[in-house]
Short mmCIF file of C-alpha atoms in Angstrom, two decimals:
data_model
loop_
_atom_site.label_atom_id
_atom_site.label_comp_id
_atom_site.label_asym_id
_atom_site.label_seq_id
_atom_site.Cartn_x
_atom_site.Cartn_y
_atom_site.Cartn_z
CA MET A 1 143.74 -28.34 26.88
CA SER A 2 143.50 -27.14 23.30
CA ARG A 3 140.38 -27.50 21.14
CA LEU A 4 142.21 -29.98 18.87
CA THR A 5 143.12 -32.13 21.88
CA ARG A 6 139.66 -32.14 23.17
CA LEU A 7 138.30 -33.04 19.73
CA ALA A 8 140.84 -35.98 19.50
CA ILE A 9 139.88 -37.24 22.97
CA THR A 10 136.15 -37.01 22.21
CA THR A 11 136.59 -38.84 18.90
CA ALA A 12 138.71 -41.54 20.51
CA LEU A 13 136.08 -42.04 23.33
CA THR A 14 133.28 -42.04 20.75
CA LEU A 15 135.02 -44.75 18.77
CA ALA A 16 135.95 -46.78 21.77
CA LEU A 17 132.36 -46.63 23.10
CA ALA A 18 130.62 -47.23 19.75
CA PRO A 19 130.77 -51.07 19.76
CA ALA A 20 129.49 -51.22 23.35
CA ALA A 21 126.74 -48.84 22.63
CA THR A 22 125.72 -50.79 19.64
CA ALA A 23 125.66 -54.10 21.43
CA ALA A 24 123.83 -52.52 24.43
CA ALA A 25 120.80 -51.92 22.32
CA CYS A 26 120.37 -55.63 21.81
CA GLU A 27 119.37 -57.84 24.65
CA ASN A 28 121.03 -60.99 25.82
CA THR A 29 124.27 -60.47 23.79
CA ASN A 30 126.25 -61.98 26.69
CA LEU A 31 123.86 -64.90 27.33
CA GLN A 32 125.58 -68.29 27.47
CA PRO A 33 123.62 -70.75 25.23
CA ALA A 34 121.86 -73.39 27.22
CA GLU A 35 118.69 -75.55 26.98
CA GLY A 36 115.75 -73.28 27.31
CA ASN A 37 117.33 -70.05 26.09
CA LEU A 38 118.16 -70.70 22.47
CA GLY A 39 115.31 -68.52 21.34
CA LYS A 40 116.79 -65.49 23.18
CA VAL A 41 120.30 -66.45 21.79
CA ARG A 42 118.81 -66.48 18.28
CA ALA A 43 117.10 -63.18 18.80
CA ALA A 44 120.33 -61.51 20.08
CA VAL A 45 122.25 -62.70 17.05
CA LEU A 46 119.45 -61.31 14.70
CA CYS A 47 119.39 -58.05 16.54
CA LEU A 48 123.22 -57.61 16.25
CA HIS A 49 123.08 -58.54 12.51
CA ASN A 50 120.30 -55.99 11.98
CA GLU A 51 121.97 -53.20 13.85
CA GLU A 52 125.08 -53.83 11.79
CA ARG A 53 122.98 -53.68 8.61
CA ALA A 54 121.21 -50.55 9.76
CA ALA A 55 124.60 -48.83 10.37
CA HIS A 56 125.43 -49.60 6.74
CA GLY A 57 122.12 -48.31 5.41
CA LEU A 58 120.86 -51.82 4.60
CA SER A 59 117.36 -53.29 5.12
CA LYS A 60 116.72 -55.65 8.16
CA LEU A 61 116.89 -59.40 7.76
CA GLU A 62 113.67 -61.07 8.45
CA ALA A 63 113.61 -64.44 10.34
CA ASN A 64 112.53 -67.34 8.11
CA LYS A 65 111.40 -70.65 9.50
CA LYS A 66 112.54 -72.70 6.65
CA LEU A 67 116.03 -71.16 6.68
CA ARG A 68 116.09 -71.75 10.40
CA LYS A 69 115.14 -75.34 10.05
CA ALA A 70 118.07 -75.79 7.68
CA ALA A 71 120.39 -73.99 9.98
CA ARG A 72 119.36 -75.71 12.99
CA GLY A 73 119.70 -79.09 11.33
CA HIS A 74 123.14 -78.26 10.06
CA SER A 75 124.37 -77.12 13.53
CA THR A 76 123.00 -80.28 15.18
CA PHE A 77 124.72 -82.40 12.43
CA MET A 78 128.05 -80.74 12.95
CA VAL A 79 127.89 -81.38 16.75
CA ARG A 80 126.79 -85.00 16.36
CA ALA A 81 129.23 -85.87 13.65
CA SER A 82 132.06 -83.86 15.27
CA ARG A 83 132.64 -82.02 11.90
CA PHE A 84 132.84 -78.32 11.17
CA GLU A 85 132.05 -77.66 7.50
CA HIS A 86 129.51 -76.03 5.22
CA GLY A 87 128.65 -79.11 3.23
CA ASP A 88 125.83 -78.97 0.68
CA LEU A 89 124.37 -75.58 1.55
CA ALA A 90 121.98 -75.29 -1.42
CA GLY A 91 120.75 -78.86 -1.00
CA ARG A 92 120.08 -78.42 2.71
CA ILE A 93 118.08 -75.18 2.10
CA ARG A 94 116.09 -76.65 -0.68
CA ARG A 95 115.29 -79.77 1.44
CA ALA A 96 114.05 -77.47 4.16
CA GLY A 97 111.56 -76.11 1.52
CA TYR A 98 113.14 -72.62 1.06
CA ARG A 99 113.05 -71.54 -2.61
CA GLY A 100 115.42 -68.66 -3.03
CA TRP A 101 117.48 -67.26 -5.82
CA THR A 102 120.66 -66.81 -3.67
CA TYR A 103 122.09 -68.15 -0.42
CA GLY A 104 124.86 -67.66 2.02
CA GLU A 105 126.01 -69.19 5.25
CA ASN A 106 128.09 -68.43 8.27
CA ILE A 107 129.10 -71.10 10.79
CA ALA A 108 130.91 -70.67 14.04
CA TRP A 109 131.42 -72.38 17.38
CA GLY A 110 132.72 -71.25 20.78
CA THR A 111 133.09 -72.30 24.30
CA GLY A 112 132.62 -70.35 27.53
CA GLN A 113 132.37 -66.54 26.96
CA LEU A 114 133.20 -67.06 23.21
CA ALA A 115 129.94 -68.90 22.73
CA THR A 116 127.72 -65.79 23.44
CA PRO A 117 125.85 -64.13 20.66
CA GLY A 118 127.97 -60.99 20.97
CA GLU A 119 131.24 -62.89 20.57
CA ILE A 120 129.95 -65.04 17.76
CA HIS A 121 128.75 -61.84 15.92
CA ARG A 122 132.08 -60.11 16.64
CA ALA A 123 134.08 -63.03 15.22
CA TRP A 124 131.86 -63.02 12.08
CA MET A 125 132.30 -59.22 11.67
CA ASN A 126 136.06 -59.63 11.93
CA SER A 127 136.21 -62.24 9.18
CA PRO A 128 135.85 -60.75 5.63
CA GLY A 129 133.76 -63.58 4.17
CA HIS A 130 131.40 -63.75 7.03
CA ARG A 131 131.16 -60.02 7.30
CA ALA A 132 130.25 -59.89 3.60
CA ASN A 133 127.42 -62.25 4.21
CA ILE A 134 125.89 -60.20 7.04
CA LEU A 135 126.15 -57.00 4.99
CA ARG A 136 125.22 -58.47 1.63
CA PRO A 137 122.34 -56.12 0.33
CA GLN A 138 120.64 -58.87 -1.60
CA PHE A 139 119.98 -60.99 1.54
CA ARG A 140 116.60 -60.33 2.98
CA GLU A 141 115.98 -63.41 5.17
CA ILE A 142 117.94 -65.43 7.67
CA GLY A 143 117.54 -68.55 9.70
CA ILE A 144 119.77 -69.11 12.80
CA GLY A 145 120.34 -72.47 14.24
CA ILE A 146 122.26 -73.20 17.42
CA ALA A 147 123.15 -76.56 18.80
CA LEU A 148 124.68 -77.06 22.22
CA GLY A 149 128.16 -78.49 21.95
CA ALA A 150 131.13 -77.83 19.56
CA ALA A 151 132.77 -80.01 17.02
CA GLY A 152 136.18 -80.91 18.41
CA ALA A 153 135.53 -79.24 21.83
CA GLY A 154 133.00 -81.84 23.15
CA PRO A 155 129.80 -80.99 24.90
CA ASP A 156 130.76 -77.52 26.11
CA GLY A 157 130.03 -74.52 24.02
CA ALA A 158 127.71 -73.95 21.13
CA THR A 159 127.75 -74.35 17.29
CA TYR A 160 125.96 -71.60 15.15
CA THR A 161 124.72 -71.63 11.74
CA ALA A 162 123.32 -68.54 10.01
CA ASP A 163 121.64 -69.27 6.63
CA PHE A 164 120.92 -66.30 4.52
CA GLY A 165 118.60 -66.09 1.51
CA ALA A 166 116.63 -63.98 -0.84
CA ARG A 167 113.58 -64.68 -2.95
CA ARG A 168 112.53 -62.90 -5.95
#
């Protein structure tokens, strides 16, 4: 086998294994959301987001209780109302008591394996607008809210909201 062929194979293997290696550093990325484990699911999403940011030379997002309150309330609303929409992002965040100068939001829902933190993160990273929020350098804080159930899919699955913010 030529040196060039070995290099191509090594490069291909490295690229193929990179996502799995990244995800392996975070715990619970394949955890199915359920009563009693949502804290672990939130932690897995935050870990995946922060690994992605680190790979792009960005600072870590810090969990913020007020953003989490806004995100959790929005996920719960979407499930109960069987609606999937952003709505009044700035109003919700301000009502939760967060006073920032910029905001962003990602929402998603999934059922079965597609409801795991790893799959939600992967879907967001494959969507240009959601990816931009995760990698926006100005964002410093995040609140992650998860409600069991999914708008349009009934009680199965989970609905996620990630509210991003930055204060001066």
